[in-house]
mmCIF file of N, CA, C and O in Angstrom:
data_model
loop_
_atom_site.group_PDB
_atom_site.id
_atom_site.type_symbol
_atom_site.label_atom_id
_atom_site.label_comp_id
_atom_site.label_asym_id
_atom_site.label_seq_id
_atom_site.Cartn_x
_atom_site.Cartn_y
_atom_site.Cartn_z
ATOM 1 N N MET A 1 -20.128 -8.687 13.240
ATOM 2 C CA MET A 1 -21.219 -7.736 13.233
ATOM 3 C C MET A 1 -21.503 -7.317 11.787
ATOM 4 O O MET A 1 -20.599 -7.060 11.009
ATOM 5 N N ALA A 2 -22.759 -7.227 11.434
ATOM 6 C CA ALA A 2 -23.163 -6.857 10.074
ATOM 7 C C ALA A 2 -23.063 -5.349 9.876
ATOM 8 O O ALA A 2 -23.254 -4.570 10.806
ATOM 9 N N THR A 3 -22.760 -4.955 8.650
ATOM 10 C CA THR A 3 -22.720 -3.534 8.287
ATOM 11 C C THR A 3 -23.613 -3.306 7.083
ATOM 12 O O THR A 3 -23.887 -4.218 6.306
ATOM 13 N N SER A 4 -24.067 -2.080 6.947
ATOM 14 C CA SER A 4 -24.908 -1.754 5.794
ATOM 15 C C SER A 4 -24.303 -0.577 5.044
ATOM 16 O O SER A 4 -23.698 0.312 5.633
ATOM 17 N N THR A 5 -24.487 -0.605 3.733
ATOM 18 C CA THR A 5 -24.019 0.455 2.856
ATOM 19 C C THR A 5 -25.176 0.867 1.958
ATOM 20 O O THR A 5 -25.808 0.008 1.332
ATOM 21 N N ILE A 6 -25.449 2.161 1.910
ATOM 22 C CA ILE A 6 -26.533 2.646 1.051
ATOM 23 C C ILE A 6 -26.105 2.516 -0.407
ATOM 24 O O ILE A 6 -25.002 2.895 -0.783
ATOM 25 N N MET A 7 -26.970 1.927 -1.222
ATOM 26 C CA MET A 7 -26.669 1.678 -2.629
ATOM 27 C C MET A 7 -27.370 2.687 -3.551
ATOM 28 O O MET A 7 -26.761 3.224 -4.457
ATOM 29 N N ASP A 8 -28.659 2.897 -3.349
ATOM 30 C CA ASP A 8 -29.465 3.787 -4.188
ATOM 31 C C ASP A 8 -30.421 4.580 -3.309
ATOM 32 O O ASP A 8 -30.807 4.133 -2.227
ATOM 33 N N SER A 9 -30.828 5.732 -3.819
ATOM 34 C CA SER A 9 -31.815 6.553 -3.130
ATOM 35 C C SER A 9 -32.778 7.107 -4.172
ATOM 36 O O SER A 9 -32.368 7.501 -5.264
ATOM 37 N N GLU A 10 -34.058 7.133 -3.826
ATOM 38 C CA GLU A 10 -35.092 7.580 -4.757
ATOM 39 C C GLU A 10 -36.058 8.506 -4.025
ATOM 40 O O GLU A 10 -36.437 8.263 -2.885
ATOM 41 N N LEU A 11 -36.447 9.577 -4.688
ATOM 42 C CA LEU A 11 -37.422 10.523 -4.172
ATOM 43 C C LEU A 11 -38.751 10.231 -4.851
ATOM 44 O O LEU A 11 -38.828 10.171 -6.079
ATOM 45 N N SER A 12 -39.785 10.032 -4.062
ATOM 46 C CA SER A 12 -41.103 9.729 -4.596
ATOM 47 C C SER A 12 -42.067 10.856 -4.232
ATOM 48 O O SER A 12 -42.258 11.155 -3.049
ATOM 49 N N LEU A 13 -42.641 11.479 -5.259
ATOM 50 C CA LEU A 13 -43.635 12.519 -5.049
ATOM 51 C C LEU A 13 -45.001 11.914 -5.347
ATOM 52 O O LEU A 13 -45.229 11.374 -6.426
ATOM 53 N N ASN A 14 -45.910 11.991 -4.390
ATOM 54 C CA ASN A 14 -47.235 11.401 -4.527
ATOM 55 C C ASN A 14 -48.266 12.518 -4.692
ATOM 56 O O ASN A 14 -48.358 13.414 -3.850
ATOM 57 N N PHE A 15 -49.030 12.428 -5.788
ATOM 58 C CA PHE A 15 -50.003 13.452 -6.127
ATOM 59 C C PHE A 15 -51.416 12.881 -6.066
ATOM 60 O O PHE A 15 -51.652 11.750 -6.477
ATOM 61 N N GLU A 16 -52.349 13.698 -5.580
ATOM 62 C CA GLU A 16 -53.753 13.304 -5.569
ATOM 63 C C GLU A 16 -54.361 13.746 -6.894
ATOM 64 O O GLU A 16 -54.485 14.942 -7.170
ATOM 65 N N THR A 17 -54.736 12.759 -7.710
ATOM 66 C CA THR A 17 -55.218 13.055 -9.058
ATOM 67 C C THR A 17 -56.740 13.024 -9.182
ATOM 68 O O THR A 17 -57.271 13.257 -10.265
ATOM 69 N N GLY A 18 -57.433 12.718 -8.108
ATOM 70 C CA GLY A 18 -58.882 12.659 -8.137
ATOM 71 C C GLY A 18 -59.394 11.718 -7.067
ATOM 72 O O GLY A 18 -58.672 11.379 -6.122
ATOM 73 N N VAL A 19 -60.649 11.288 -7.213
ATOM 74 C CA VAL A 19 -61.247 10.338 -6.278
ATOM 75 C C VAL A 19 -61.885 9.198 -7.058
ATOM 76 O O VAL A 19 -62.355 9.383 -8.178
ATOM 77 N N ASP A 20 -61.886 8.020 -6.449
ATOM 78 C CA ASP A 20 -62.512 6.865 -7.096
ATOM 79 C C ASP A 20 -64.013 6.869 -6.812
ATOM 80 O O ASP A 20 -64.516 7.734 -6.080
ATOM 81 N N PRO A 21 -64.770 5.935 -7.378
ATOM 82 C CA PRO A 21 -66.222 5.909 -7.174
ATOM 83 C C PRO A 21 -66.656 5.777 -5.714
ATOM 84 O O PRO A 21 -67.766 6.161 -5.355
ATOM 85 N N LYS A 22 -65.766 5.260 -4.857
ATOM 86 C CA LYS A 22 -66.091 5.127 -3.432
ATOM 87 C C LYS A 22 -65.699 6.362 -2.630
ATOM 88 O O LYS A 22 -65.848 6.399 -1.423
ATOM 89 N N GLY A 23 -65.139 7.378 -3.309
ATOM 90 C CA GLY A 23 -64.763 8.612 -2.646
ATOM 91 C C GLY A 23 -63.356 8.628 -2.071
ATOM 92 O O GLY A 23 -62.967 9.588 -1.414
ATOM 93 N N LYS A 24 -62.590 7.570 -2.316
ATOM 94 C CA LYS A 24 -61.213 7.522 -1.823
ATOM 95 C C LYS A 24 -60.292 8.242 -2.805
ATOM 96 O O LYS A 24 -60.491 8.177 -4.018
ATOM 97 N N PRO A 25 -59.269 8.934 -2.295
ATOM 98 C CA PRO A 25 -58.365 9.646 -3.197
ATOM 99 C C PRO A 25 -57.552 8.696 -4.078
ATOM 100 O O PRO A 25 -57.161 7.613 -3.650
ATOM 101 N N ILE A 26 -57.314 9.116 -5.311
ATOM 102 C CA ILE A 26 -56.448 8.383 -6.234
ATOM 103 C C ILE A 26 -55.074 9.044 -6.167
ATOM 104 O O ILE A 26 -54.950 10.255 -6.403
ATOM 105 N N ILE A 27 -54.064 8.266 -5.819
ATOM 106 C CA ILE A 27 -52.707 8.779 -5.664
ATOM 107 C C ILE A 27 -51.825 8.235 -6.782
ATOM 108 O O ILE A 27 -51.781 7.034 -7.015
ATOM 109 N N LYS A 28 -51.142 9.133 -7.477
ATOM 110 C CA LYS A 28 -50.176 8.758 -8.515
ATOM 111 C C LYS A 28 -48.803 9.233 -8.065
ATOM 112 O O LYS A 28 -48.667 10.320 -7.494
ATOM 113 N N SER A 29 -47.786 8.429 -8.342
ATOM 114 C CA SER A 29 -46.424 8.748 -7.916
ATOM 115 C C SER A 29 -45.524 9.068 -9.096
ATOM 116 O O SER A 29 -45.683 8.505 -10.177
ATOM 117 N N LYS A 30 -44.581 9.956 -8.842
ATOM 118 C CA LYS A 30 -43.491 10.231 -9.783
ATOM 119 C C LYS A 30 -42.210 10.022 -8.988
ATOM 120 O O LYS A 30 -42.052 10.567 -7.897
ATOM 121 N N ASN A 31 -41.314 9.215 -9.551
ATOM 122 C CA ASN A 31 -40.090 8.852 -8.837
ATOM 123 C C ASN A 31 -38.864 9.420 -9.541
ATOM 124 O O ASN A 31 -38.803 9.448 -10.772
ATOM 125 N N PHE A 32 -37.904 9.841 -8.727
ATOM 126 C CA PHE A 32 -36.676 10.433 -9.224
ATOM 127 C C PHE A 32 -35.496 9.843 -8.467
ATOM 128 O O PHE A 32 -35.516 9.777 -7.237
ATOM 129 N N LYS A 33 -34.474 9.426 -9.198
ATOM 130 C CA LYS A 33 -33.222 8.986 -8.568
ATOM 131 C C LYS A 33 -32.520 10.218 -8.008
ATOM 132 O O LYS A 33 -32.460 11.253 -8.671
ATOM 133 N N VAL A 34 -32.017 10.111 -6.791
ATOM 134 C CA VAL A 34 -31.293 11.219 -6.157
ATOM 135 C C VAL A 34 -29.989 10.697 -5.586
ATOM 136 O O VAL A 34 -29.799 9.488 -5.412
ATOM 137 N N LYS A 35 -29.093 11.624 -5.291
ATOM 138 C CA LYS A 35 -27.824 11.238 -4.693
ATOM 139 C C LYS A 35 -28.059 10.672 -3.304
ATOM 140 O O LYS A 35 -28.890 11.172 -2.539
ATOM 141 N N THR A 36 -27.309 9.652 -2.964
ATOM 142 C CA THR A 36 -27.453 9.031 -1.644
ATOM 143 C C THR A 36 -27.014 9.964 -0.529
ATOM 144 O O THR A 36 -27.402 9.776 0.618
ATOM 145 N N THR A 37 -26.242 10.988 -0.858
ATOM 146 C CA THR A 37 -25.747 11.933 0.142
ATOM 147 C C THR A 37 -26.671 13.131 0.348
ATOM 148 O O THR A 37 -26.385 13.990 1.177
ATOM 149 N N ALA A 38 -27.767 13.204 -0.389
ATOM 150 C CA ALA A 38 -28.692 14.332 -0.276
ATOM 151 C C ALA A 38 -29.328 14.361 1.112
ATOM 152 O O ALA A 38 -29.734 13.332 1.646
ATOM 153 N N THR A 39 -29.411 15.562 1.684
ATOM 154 C CA THR A 39 -30.011 15.711 3.010
ATOM 155 C C THR A 39 -31.528 15.816 2.895
ATOM 156 O O THR A 39 -32.073 16.067 1.816
ATOM 157 N N THR A 40 -32.188 15.676 4.017
ATOM 158 C CA THR A 40 -33.639 15.790 4.054
ATOM 159 C C THR A 40 -34.085 17.178 3.613
ATOM 160 O O THR A 40 -35.059 17.317 2.863
ATOM 161 N N ASP A 41 -33.393 18.211 4.064
ATOM 162 C CA ASP A 41 -33.741 19.574 3.671
ATOM 163 C C ASP A 41 -33.580 19.786 2.172
ATOM 164 O O ASP A 41 -34.411 20.446 1.530
ATOM 165 N N GLN A 42 -32.524 19.237 1.587
ATOM 166 C CA GLN A 42 -32.310 19.364 0.149
ATOM 167 C C GLN A 42 -33.417 18.659 -0.630
ATOM 168 O O GLN A 42 -33.941 19.194 -1.607
ATOM 169 N N LEU A 43 -33.788 17.462 -0.204
ATOM 170 C CA LEU A 43 -34.846 16.721 -0.895
ATOM 171 C C LEU A 43 -36.188 17.422 -0.768
ATOM 172 O O LEU A 43 -36.984 17.452 -1.714
ATOM 173 N N HIS A 44 -36.447 18.001 0.384
ATOM 174 C CA HIS A 44 -37.701 18.726 0.600
ATOM 175 C C HIS A 44 -37.780 19.925 -0.339
ATOM 176 O O HIS A 44 -38.831 20.187 -0.948
ATOM 177 N N ALA A 45 -36.677 20.662 -0.481
ATOM 178 C CA ALA A 45 -36.644 21.820 -1.373
ATOM 179 C C ALA A 45 -36.863 21.408 -2.827
ATOM 180 O O ALA A 45 -37.630 22.043 -3.561
ATOM 181 N N VAL A 46 -36.212 20.335 -3.251
ATOM 182 C CA VAL A 46 -36.366 19.842 -4.622
ATOM 183 C C VAL A 46 -37.796 19.362 -4.852
ATOM 184 O O VAL A 46 -38.407 19.656 -5.886
ATOM 185 N N ALA A 47 -38.351 18.639 -3.891
ATOM 186 C CA ALA A 47 -39.714 18.127 -4.036
ATOM 187 C C ALA A 47 -40.717 19.265 -4.185
ATOM 188 O O ALA A 47 -41.611 19.206 -5.030
ATOM 189 N N ASN A 48 -40.567 20.314 -3.393
ATOM 190 C CA ASN A 48 -41.490 21.446 -3.495
ATOM 191 C C ASN A 48 -41.326 22.191 -4.813
ATOM 192 O O ASN A 48 -42.312 22.655 -5.397
ATOM 193 N N ALA A 49 -40.102 22.309 -5.302
ATOM 194 C CA ALA A 49 -39.868 22.960 -6.593
ATOM 195 C C ALA A 49 -40.499 22.155 -7.723
ATOM 196 O O ALA A 49 -41.134 22.714 -8.628
ATOM 197 N N LEU A 50 -40.339 20.826 -7.689
ATOM 198 C CA LEU A 50 -40.933 19.971 -8.719
ATOM 199 C C LEU A 50 -42.458 19.961 -8.620
ATOM 200 O O LEU A 50 -43.154 19.944 -9.632
ATOM 201 N N ALA A 51 -42.982 19.954 -7.403
ATOM 202 C CA ALA A 51 -44.431 19.926 -7.209
ATOM 203 C C ALA A 51 -45.089 21.179 -7.782
ATOM 204 O O ALA A 51 -46.213 21.112 -8.295
ATOM 205 N N ALA A 52 -44.385 22.303 -7.721
ATOM 206 C CA ALA A 52 -44.938 23.545 -8.249
ATOM 207 C C ALA A 52 -45.130 23.484 -9.764
ATOM 208 O O ALA A 52 -45.937 24.238 -10.318
ATOM 209 N N LEU A 53 -44.430 22.575 -10.426
ATOM 210 C CA LEU A 53 -44.521 22.439 -11.877
ATOM 211 C C LEU A 53 -45.565 21.409 -12.317
ATOM 212 O O LEU A 53 -45.772 21.218 -13.516
ATOM 213 N N GLN A 54 -46.209 20.752 -11.360
ATOM 214 C CA GLN A 54 -47.130 19.673 -11.680
ATOM 215 C C GLN A 54 -48.572 20.158 -11.744
ATOM 216 O O GLN A 54 -48.937 21.183 -11.167
ATOM 217 N N GLN A 55 -49.399 19.378 -12.408
ATOM 218 C CA GLN A 55 -50.810 19.703 -12.579
ATOM 219 C C GLN A 55 -51.619 19.422 -11.318
ATOM 220 O O GLN A 55 -52.569 20.138 -11.019
ATOM 221 N N TYR A 56 -51.255 18.384 -10.561
ATOM 222 C CA TYR A 56 -52.039 17.942 -9.419
ATOM 223 C C TYR A 56 -51.382 18.352 -8.104
ATOM 224 O O TYR A 56 -50.162 18.543 -8.032
ATOM 225 N N PRO A 57 -52.175 18.451 -7.021
ATOM 226 C CA PRO A 57 -51.615 18.838 -5.725
ATOM 227 C C PRO A 57 -50.759 17.719 -5.111
ATOM 228 O O PRO A 57 -51.083 16.535 -5.227
ATOM 229 N N LEU A 58 -49.686 18.121 -4.453
ATOM 230 C CA LEU A 58 -48.776 17.184 -3.794
ATOM 231 C C LEU A 58 -49.439 16.629 -2.542
ATOM 232 O O LEU A 58 -49.942 17.375 -1.706
ATOM 233 N N ASP A 59 -49.467 15.314 -2.425
ATOM 234 C CA ASP A 59 -50.052 14.643 -1.267
ATOM 235 C C ASP A 59 -48.977 14.301 -0.239
ATOM 236 O O ASP A 59 -49.157 14.532 0.950
ATOM 237 N N SER A 60 -47.848 13.751 -0.701
ATOM 238 C CA SER A 60 -46.784 13.373 0.236
ATOM 239 C C SER A 60 -45.457 13.231 -0.504
ATOM 240 O O SER A 60 -45.412 13.116 -1.723
ATOM 241 N N ILE A 61 -44.389 13.240 0.288
ATOM 242 C CA ILE A 61 -43.024 13.085 -0.214
ATOM 243 C C ILE A 61 -42.406 11.902 0.514
ATOM 244 O O ILE A 61 -42.517 11.804 1.738
ATOM 245 N N GLU A 62 -41.754 11.019 -0.226
ATOM 246 C CA GLU A 62 -41.097 9.864 0.384
ATOM 247 C C GLU A 62 -39.679 9.724 -0.149
ATOM 248 O O GLU A 62 -39.407 10.044 -1.305
ATOM 249 N N ARG A 63 -38.806 9.237 0.707
ATOM 250 C CA ARG A 63 -37.449 8.881 0.294
ATOM 251 C C ARG A 63 -37.315 7.382 0.477
ATOM 252 O O ARG A 63 -37.593 6.844 1.550
ATOM 253 N N ASN A 64 -36.904 6.704 -0.575
ATOM 254 C CA ASN A 64 -36.737 5.255 -0.527
ATOM 255 C C ASN A 64 -35.263 4.934 -0.771
ATOM 256 O O ASN A 64 -34.729 5.225 -1.827
ATOM 257 N N ASP A 65 -34.642 4.346 0.225
ATOM 258 C CA ASP A 65 -33.226 3.978 0.144
ATOM 259 C C ASP A 65 -33.084 2.458 0.040
ATOM 260 O O ASP A 65 -33.848 1.712 0.656
ATOM 261 N N SER A 66 -32.087 2.020 -0.720
ATOM 262 C CA SER A 66 -31.745 0.602 -0.837
ATOM 263 C C SER A 66 -30.366 0.407 -0.221
ATOM 264 O O SER A 66 -29.455 1.172 -0.502
ATOM 265 N N TYR A 67 -30.244 -0.622 0.584
ATOM 266 C CA TYR A 67 -28.992 -0.897 1.274
ATOM 267 C C TYR A 67 -28.446 -2.270 0.916
ATOM 268 O O TYR A 67 -29.209 -3.194 0.629
ATOM 269 N N SER A 68 -27.147 -2.402 1.003
ATOM 270 C CA SER A 68 -26.477 -3.683 0.913
ATOM 271 C C SER A 68 -26.028 -4.028 2.325
ATOM 272 O O SER A 68 -25.395 -3.196 2.996
ATOM 273 N N ILE A 69 -26.383 -5.210 2.793
ATOM 274 C CA ILE A 69 -26.015 -5.633 4.143
ATOM 275 C C ILE A 69 -24.989 -6.747 4.050
ATOM 276 O O ILE A 69 -25.225 -7.776 3.406
ATOM 277 N N LEU A 70 -23.851 -6.514 4.686
ATOM 278 C CA LEU A 70 -22.750 -7.476 4.657
ATOM 279 C C LEU A 70 -22.462 -7.977 6.065
ATOM 280 O O LEU A 70 -22.532 -7.217 7.026
ATOM 281 N N ALA A 71 -22.122 -9.240 6.141
ATOM 282 C CA ALA A 71 -21.790 -9.818 7.452
ATOM 283 C C ALA A 71 -20.326 -9.643 7.765
ATOM 284 O O ALA A 71 -19.503 -9.428 6.955
#
């Protein structure tokens, strides 16, 4: 049976920086390495604290994890 181990975790904050000529929102991301053991509540709190320091409004928050899969 295969097992997986989390290797890296990254927090991505997506900001709406404007609109393009077709009226679609322009989204820019800022990425931060975070501890793999960080909980969802902890990441949400950090994301909101960081977003308060930014020029543009926060559009979304994402967590991107990388895993190693072993057989």
